[in-house]
Short mmCIF file of C-alpha atoms in Angstrom, two decimals:
data_model
loop_
_atom_site.label_atom_id
_atom_site.label_comp_id
_atom_site.label_asym_id
_atom_site.label_seq_id
_atom_site.Cartn_x
_atom_site.Cartn_y
_atom_site.Cartn_z
CA MET S 1 -50.86 45.39 -2.10
CA SER S 2 -49.63 45.78 1.45
CA CYS S 3 -51.93 46.36 4.38
CA PHE S 4 -49.70 49.28 5.39
CA ASN S 5 -50.22 51.75 2.55
CA ILE S 6 -48.59 55.03 3.55
CA GLU S 7 -50.07 57.02 0.66
CA HIS S 8 -53.59 55.89 1.57
CA ILE S 9 -53.03 56.86 5.22
CA PHE S 10 -51.79 60.35 4.25
CA LYS S 11 -54.68 60.82 1.79
CA THR S 12 -57.24 59.81 4.42
CA LEU S 13 -55.69 62.06 7.05
CA LYS S 14 -55.45 65.00 4.64
CA GLU S 15 -59.12 64.72 3.65
CA ASP S 16 -60.37 64.78 7.24
CA GLY S 17 -59.35 68.03 8.87
CA ASN S 18 -60.31 67.38 12.49
CA LEU S 19 -57.72 67.91 15.19
CA PHE S 20 -57.22 64.24 16.07
CA ASN S 21 -56.56 63.24 12.47
CA ARG S 22 -54.15 66.13 11.94
CA TRP S 23 -52.37 65.09 15.14
CA LEU S 24 -52.17 61.48 13.91
CA LYS S 25 -50.73 62.69 10.61
CA ALA S 26 -48.08 64.77 12.38
CA LEU S 27 -47.23 61.86 14.70
CA PHE S 28 -46.99 59.41 11.83
CA GLN S 29 -44.73 61.77 9.86
CA LEU S 30 -42.54 62.23 12.94
CA ILE S 31 -42.21 58.46 13.34
CA VAL S 32 -41.39 57.97 9.66
CA ASP S 33 -38.73 60.72 9.80
CA THR S 34 -37.08 60.04 13.15
CA ILE S 35 -37.06 56.32 13.91
CA PRO S 36 -34.94 55.25 10.92
CA ALA S 37 -32.54 58.17 11.45
CA TYR S 38 -32.23 57.32 15.14
CA LEU S 39 -31.55 53.64 14.46
CA ILE S 40 -28.98 54.36 11.75
CA VAL S 41 -27.03 56.94 13.75
CA VAL S 42 -27.07 54.84 16.92
CA ALA S 43 -25.82 51.83 14.93
CA ILE S 44 -23.00 53.90 13.42
CA LEU S 45 -22.02 55.30 16.83
CA GLY S 46 -22.11 51.81 18.32
CA THR S 47 -19.84 50.59 15.56
CA VAL S 48 -17.24 53.30 16.10
CA ARG S 49 -17.50 53.52 19.89
CA ALA S 50 -14.14 51.79 20.32
CA TRP S 51 -12.49 54.74 18.59
CA ILE S 52 -14.69 57.34 20.27
CA PHE S 53 -14.05 55.94 23.76
CA PRO S 54 -10.66 54.22 23.53
CA ALA S 55 -9.28 52.05 26.31
CA VAL S 56 -8.57 54.26 29.28
CA THR S 57 -5.28 53.80 31.06
CA PRO S 58 -3.82 55.62 34.06
CA ALA S 59 -1.55 57.43 31.59
CA TRP S 60 -4.62 59.35 30.42
CA GLY S 61 -5.18 60.71 33.90
CA ASN S 62 -5.92 64.39 33.52
CA SER S 63 -4.40 65.00 30.12
CA ILE S 64 -5.60 67.94 28.08
CA LEU S 65 -5.97 65.67 25.05
CA ALA S 66 -8.31 63.39 27.03
CA ILE S 67 -10.42 66.36 28.11
CA ILE S 68 -10.78 67.67 24.56
CA GLY S 69 -11.33 64.24 23.01
CA LEU S 70 -13.87 63.09 25.58
CA SER S 71 -15.72 66.42 25.41
CA ILE S 72 -16.17 65.99 21.68
CA ALA S 73 -17.03 62.29 22.02
CA GLY S 74 -19.46 63.00 24.86
CA THR S 75 -21.19 65.61 22.71
CA LEU S 76 -21.60 63.15 19.82
CA PHE S 77 -22.56 60.01 21.72
CA VAL S 78 -26.17 59.21 22.56
CA ILE S 79 -26.62 58.05 26.14
CA PRO S 80 -29.77 57.82 28.26
CA THR S 81 -30.08 60.28 31.09
CA ALA S 82 -28.33 58.96 34.23
CA GLY S 83 -26.43 56.48 32.06
CA GLU S 84 -23.38 58.71 32.17
CA VAL S 85 -22.76 58.08 35.87
CA PRO S 86 -21.91 54.35 35.64
CA ILE S 87 -19.87 55.01 32.47
CA ILE S 88 -17.80 57.69 34.20
CA GLN S 89 -17.42 55.58 37.35
CA THR S 90 -16.09 52.69 35.29
CA LEU S 91 -13.69 54.90 33.37
CA MET S 92 -12.44 56.45 36.61
CA ALA S 93 -11.88 52.97 38.05
CA PHE S 94 -9.57 52.35 35.08
CA GLY S 95 -7.62 55.54 35.75
CA LEU S 96 -9.51 58.39 34.13
CA GLY S 97 -8.82 61.65 35.95
CA THR S 98 -11.34 64.12 37.30
CA GLY S 99 -10.85 66.57 34.42
CA PRO S 100 -11.96 64.24 31.62
CA ALA S 101 -14.63 62.81 33.93
CA ALA S 102 -16.04 66.31 34.49
CA ALA S 103 -16.05 66.89 30.73
CA LEU S 104 -18.03 63.69 30.20
CA LEU S 105 -20.39 64.51 33.05
CA ILE S 106 -21.35 67.73 31.28
CA THR S 107 -21.42 66.54 27.66
CA LEU S 108 -22.93 63.03 27.78
CA PRO S 109 -26.42 63.96 29.03
CA SER S 110 -26.63 67.36 27.34
CA VAL S 111 -26.98 66.72 23.63
CA SER S 112 -25.98 64.15 21.05
CA ILE S 113 -25.58 63.95 17.32
CA VAL S 114 -28.77 61.89 17.25
CA SER S 115 -30.82 64.52 19.09
CA LEU S 116 -29.42 67.23 16.83
CA LEU S 117 -30.35 65.24 13.73
CA LEU S 118 -33.85 64.57 15.04
CA VAL S 119 -34.64 68.28 15.41
CA LYS S 120 -33.02 69.37 12.15
CA ARG S 121 -36.39 70.32 10.63
CA ALA S 122 -37.23 72.67 13.48
CA PHE S 123 -33.87 74.49 13.71
CA SER S 124 -31.40 75.86 11.23
CA THR S 125 -28.08 74.12 10.70
CA ARG S 126 -26.34 77.17 12.16
CA VAL S 127 -28.27 76.84 15.43
CA LEU S 128 -27.62 73.10 15.67
CA VAL S 129 -23.88 73.52 15.01
CA PHE S 130 -23.78 76.29 17.63
CA VAL S 131 -25.53 74.09 20.21
CA GLY S 132 -23.23 71.11 19.55
CA CYS S 133 -20.07 73.23 19.61
CA SER S 134 -21.23 75.09 22.73
CA VAL S 135 -21.77 71.84 24.61
CA ALA S 136 -18.30 70.59 23.60
CA VAL S 137 -16.66 73.89 24.64
CA ILE S 138 -18.48 73.94 27.99
CA GLY S 139 -17.34 70.33 28.48
CA ILE S 140 -13.73 71.34 27.81
CA ILE S 141 -13.99 74.27 30.23
CA SER S 142 -15.55 71.98 32.85
CA GLY S 143 -12.75 69.48 32.30
CA PHE S 144 -10.11 72.12 32.90
CA ILE S 145 -11.91 73.26 36.05
CA GLY S 146 -12.17 69.64 37.21
CA MET S 147 -8.48 69.13 36.53
CA ALA S 148 -7.51 72.15 38.64
#
């Protein structure tokens, strides 16, 4: 028998109805639900990042395809807040234009596939798809404005 018996913890927390124990139960359930999902999705994104963010060359410049692709990639990719700035600076040093950079600047910190998956219990799929698509579209619009 393991010292970490989940069923026993839930039974104990369910029997005692005080606020602290209910809070602990909710926190424990949140940890059990989100941490594995976060680790799996981040590992998958890390594995495919070479295809999501391909090598940038000066030929990319301000291409419409780069704006659309990087808006979608920026919406999917998980990045810590303020982490987008060094990424965009590096990409611009390799020749990325201001349009795709503007798209990334909007989409990278806004939302990610990981954050959408983590709140899937609180929101309907329709709302989450709308949020993700809206961020990508705003990124594309920002990219076109940045290109102009």
